[in-house]
Amino acid sequence: MSEQITDTIRVRNERARAAALAALAGVKVEATDLIEFQSRGRVVIIGGNEALEFASRLQPPLRAQVLLTEGEELPGVPVIPQAGRTLRIDGHLGAFRLQLGEPGKPNAELLTADLILDLETEPQLDMPMKPPGYLCSGTDEPSLEQAAEQLRDLVGTFDKPRYFNYDASICAHGRSGQIACTRCIDACPAEAISSLIEKVTVDVHRCQGGGVCATVCPSGAIRYSYPQPRDTLEQVRLLLKTYRQAGGLNPVLVISADTDGAPPPLEPHLIPLEVEELASVGLETWLSALAYGAESVLLLDRGAMPERVGEAVKQQIGSAGEILAALGYPGSAVRLVDEQSLSADVENAQVAITPANFSANGGKRQVAYMAIDHLFEQSTRARPMVNLTVGAPFGTAQVEADACTLCLACVGACPGRALLAGEDEPQLRFIEANCLQCGICTRTCPEDAIWITPRLLFDREERNRIRLLHREPPFCCSECGKPFATRSVIENMLKKLEGHWMFQDSKARHRLTLCEDCRVVDIVQDPQAMAQGVKGETLQ
C-alpha cells in the first residue's frame, strides 16, 4: 500500500473516530441510587510508637485514639492496648466496628470509629479493595503527611453510586440448603459479598464498583447498575455504527477503566471506550462489540486490577476465545493488552462480518446469545458445538438412568429453569440454553445421578429445544390404579424399609403401594395399624 493511500485512510479513520466519539457524548446514562456516608472524624490509628506520635499531631475535627499493637502509652493520647487480643474489623466509612477479643469474654472490648488508619507493615484487612474510610500508610514523614490530609478530607457527608442490582430469584448461589455457585464471592476484591446459603448479600457501603461480580455471574442475578449494561452496549453499538457511517475502516474497540487515567495516544482505527472498571464488562459485551462490527476488542490493562479480578477476567476471555475459535474467527479477537502492545498484531485478530444492529435490552444471557447467533450466522466455518473449559456459563446436563428415581429434587433447585418435570408422566426434561453450569443439580440429587458438562450449541433451535433426559412408567396404586409415583421410587422405598419394625407384615408393606387416598382408607380399616399410630403416615 502506497504512503499516500495510507495517509488518506489515516485521515479518514481519524474523522470517523471523531464523529463516533461526538455521537457517544449524546448517550444518556440512566441514573442510579446514591449510598450515603457520614463521618464525624473519630479516628482509630492502629500501630505502635509511630501511631502514638502521629495521633498527638491530629487537630479537630479529627479525634484520634490509638489501638496500640506494641510500645508504651503516651500521656494525652487515648490508647487502647491490643494486649494479645484478636482483632476483627467490620463496617465502613462512618460506621467501623473493631472487636477486640472474643465477644462475651471478660477482656473483650468493642471500639467504634468513622475512620481507621492502619500503620502496621501488614494491614489488618488484606483484601485488595479496602472499605471506604480504611487507610493504610507507611510511617515515613511524607506518607504520614499524606495520610493526615486524606483523613481531613474524609470528614463530613459523602455519597457514591449504588453500583449493582441483585435479583435473588435467578441467583445460582444456593438452593435447598446447598451452596453451588460462588463466582461473585470468590472474585469480589472488596469482599463485600457474602453467603446467606439460599442467596448472597452485598454490603452496599463496602462495594466500590469493581464490577467483576457482574462479569462472572452466569445468570445475570448481579448486574452492574452505573452504567446499566444496556447503556454500555448502546454506547458500543453507537460508536461502531457512527464510525462505519463516517467512512472509517477496520474498527477496533479499546476498552479501558476511566479510573486509570486517559488512554495513551491511539492509532485512528482504535476507538476508545472508557468504563468505570475494566472488569465491569464481560463476555456478552465483548461478543456484542464483535457482532456490532468491531474487528477485535482490546482490554487495556494497566496493572490496576487485583489478582483475583484479573484471574476472573482471564477466565472469561478464555471462554470467549474458545467460542470464537469454534465459530471460525480468531480466538484472540478479544484479549488483554498493555500500553506497549496496544497496537501490535491487530491485523492477526480480525472478525470481518456484516454488522448486527440488535438492541441489547434483554438479560445478560439473552444478549450473549444474540451476539453468538449473529456471529454464527455470519460464519462460513463454524462448528455445530464447542466444548468449553470448566467455569464457562454454558453447558449441558446428563443423567444416569439406572440411578435416577425421578424424585425431581434437581428440578425444584435449578435456578435457570433448565431442568423441567414431565407434564403427563414421570420425566426429567432439559433446555440447554437455560443451563448456568452452577452445579446445584449435582449437589441436590440424592442419588448422584446427574452431572454437567460445559459446552455451547450454536444452533439456536437445538439449544432451546426441550430434551428428554430420563423417563419412567408411572407406578399405579394397587387398589384404584391411579398413578402416583415412579416405579423406582416405590421399589427403592420397599427395599430401604424391608427391615423396619413397622413394615414387617405384608399388610404394612402393601400399604406402601397405595396412593394417599387409598392408604388412608386402608389404615382406618386396619385396627392394628391404628393402634401402632400409623394413621399419620404419608408417602414422602
PDB file of C-alpha atoms in Angstrom, residues 251-255 270 282-283 285-291 293-300 316-337 342 344-353 375 381:
ATOM      1  CA  PRO A 251     -12.540  -0.544  13.703  1.00  0.00           C
ATOM      2  CA  VAL A 252     -11.009  -1.962  16.874  1.00  0.00           C
ATOM      3  CA  LEU A 253     -12.680  -1.247  20.215  1.00  0.00           C
ATOM      4  CA  VAL A 254     -10.283  -0.402  23.055  1.00  0.00           C
ATOM      5  CA  ILE A 255     -11.898  -0.661  26.492  1.00  0.00           C
ATOM      6  CA  LEU A 270      -8.613   2.222  17.569  1.00  0.00           C
ATOM      7  CA  GLY A 282     -17.680  -9.176  30.261  1.00  0.00           C
ATOM      8  CA  LEU A 283     -18.289 -11.807  27.640  1.00  0.00           C
ATOM      9  CA  THR A 285     -20.291  -7.047  25.897  1.00  0.00           C
ATOM     10  CA  TRP A 286     -17.169  -8.234  24.083  1.00  0.00           C
ATOM     11  CA  LEU A 287     -19.083 -10.579  21.771  1.00  0.00           C
ATOM     12  CA  SER A 288     -21.723  -7.907  21.118  1.00  0.00           C
ATOM     13  CA  ALA A 289     -18.962  -5.479  20.110  1.00  0.00           C
ATOM     14  CA  LEU A 290     -17.698  -8.013  17.569  1.00  0.00           C
ATOM     15  CA  ALA A 291     -21.256  -8.582  16.332  1.00  0.00           C
ATOM     16  CA  GLY A 293     -18.698  -4.666  13.686  1.00  0.00           C
ATOM     17  CA  ALA A 294     -15.540  -4.341  15.758  1.00  0.00           C
ATOM     18  CA  GLU A 295     -12.759  -6.401  14.187  1.00  0.00           C
ATOM     19  CA  SER A 296     -11.345  -7.058  17.644  1.00  0.00           C
ATOM     20  CA  VAL A 297     -11.805  -5.963  21.242  1.00  0.00           C
ATOM     21  CA  LEU A 298      -8.743  -4.937  23.247  1.00  0.00           C
ATOM     22  CA  LEU A 299      -8.951  -4.654  27.027  1.00  0.00           C
ATOM     23  CA  LEU A 300      -6.332  -2.164  28.126  1.00  0.00           C
ATOM     24  CA  GLN A 316     -13.947 -15.062  30.745  1.00  0.00           C
ATOM     25  CA  ILE A 317     -11.557 -14.133  27.929  1.00  0.00           C
ATOM     26  CA  GLY A 318     -10.633 -17.803  27.660  1.00  0.00           C
ATOM     27  CA  SER A 319     -14.291 -18.757  27.198  1.00  0.00           C
ATOM     28  CA  ALA A 320     -14.721 -16.014  24.584  1.00  0.00           C
ATOM     29  CA  GLY A 321     -11.659 -17.279  22.727  1.00  0.00           C
ATOM     30  CA  GLU A 322     -12.960 -20.868  22.701  1.00  0.00           C
ATOM     31  CA  ILE A 323     -16.311 -19.722  21.335  1.00  0.00           C
ATOM     32  CA  LEU A 324     -14.763 -17.509  18.656  1.00  0.00           C
ATOM     33  CA  ALA A 325     -12.336 -20.194  17.509  1.00  0.00           C
ATOM     34  CA  ALA A 326     -15.188 -22.703  17.159  1.00  0.00           C
ATOM     35  CA  LEU A 327     -17.108 -20.124  15.116  1.00  0.00           C
ATOM     36  CA  GLY A 328     -14.173 -19.840  12.735  1.00  0.00           C
ATOM     37  CA  TYR A 329     -12.869 -16.473  13.958  1.00  0.00           C
ATOM     38  CA  PRO A 330      -9.527 -15.702  15.594  1.00  0.00           C
ATOM     39  CA  GLY A 331      -9.660 -16.753  19.234  1.00  0.00           C
ATOM     40  CA  SER A 332      -7.511 -13.747  20.118  1.00  0.00           C
ATOM     41  CA  ALA A 333     -10.066 -11.248  18.813  1.00  0.00           C
ATOM     42  CA  VAL A 334     -10.791 -10.477  22.487  1.00  0.00           C
ATOM     43  CA  ARG A 335      -7.664 -10.052  24.581  1.00  0.00           C
ATOM     44  CA  LEU A 336      -5.895  -8.156  27.319  1.00  0.00           C
ATOM     45  CA  VAL A 337      -3.164  -5.773  26.207  1.00  0.00           C
ATOM     46  CA  LEU A 342      -1.772  -1.867  22.267  1.00  0.00           C
ATOM     47  CA  ALA A 344       0.631  -4.802  17.903  1.00  0.00           C
ATOM     48  CA  ASP A 345      -0.665  -7.635  15.729  1.00  0.00           C
ATOM     49  CA  VAL A 346      -4.138  -6.145  15.335  1.00  0.00           C
ATOM     50  CA  GLU A 347      -4.303  -7.464  11.778  1.00  0.00           C
ATOM     51  CA  ASN A 348      -3.892 -11.022  13.069  1.00  0.00           C
ATOM     52  CA  ALA A 349      -7.120 -10.970  15.073  1.00  0.00           C
ATOM     53  CA  GLN A 350      -9.817  -9.700  12.751  1.00  0.00           C
ATOM     54  CA  VAL A 351     -13.514 -10.539  12.795  1.00  0.00           C
ATOM     55  CA  ALA A 352     -14.826  -9.201   9.471  1.00  0.00           C
ATOM     56  CA  ILE A 353     -18.618  -9.593   9.213  1.00  0.00           C
ATOM     57  CA  LEU A 375     -21.586 -14.375  14.678  1.00  0.00           C
ATOM     58  CA  ARG A 381     -16.508 -22.162   9.077  1.00  0.00           C
TER      59      ARG A 381
END
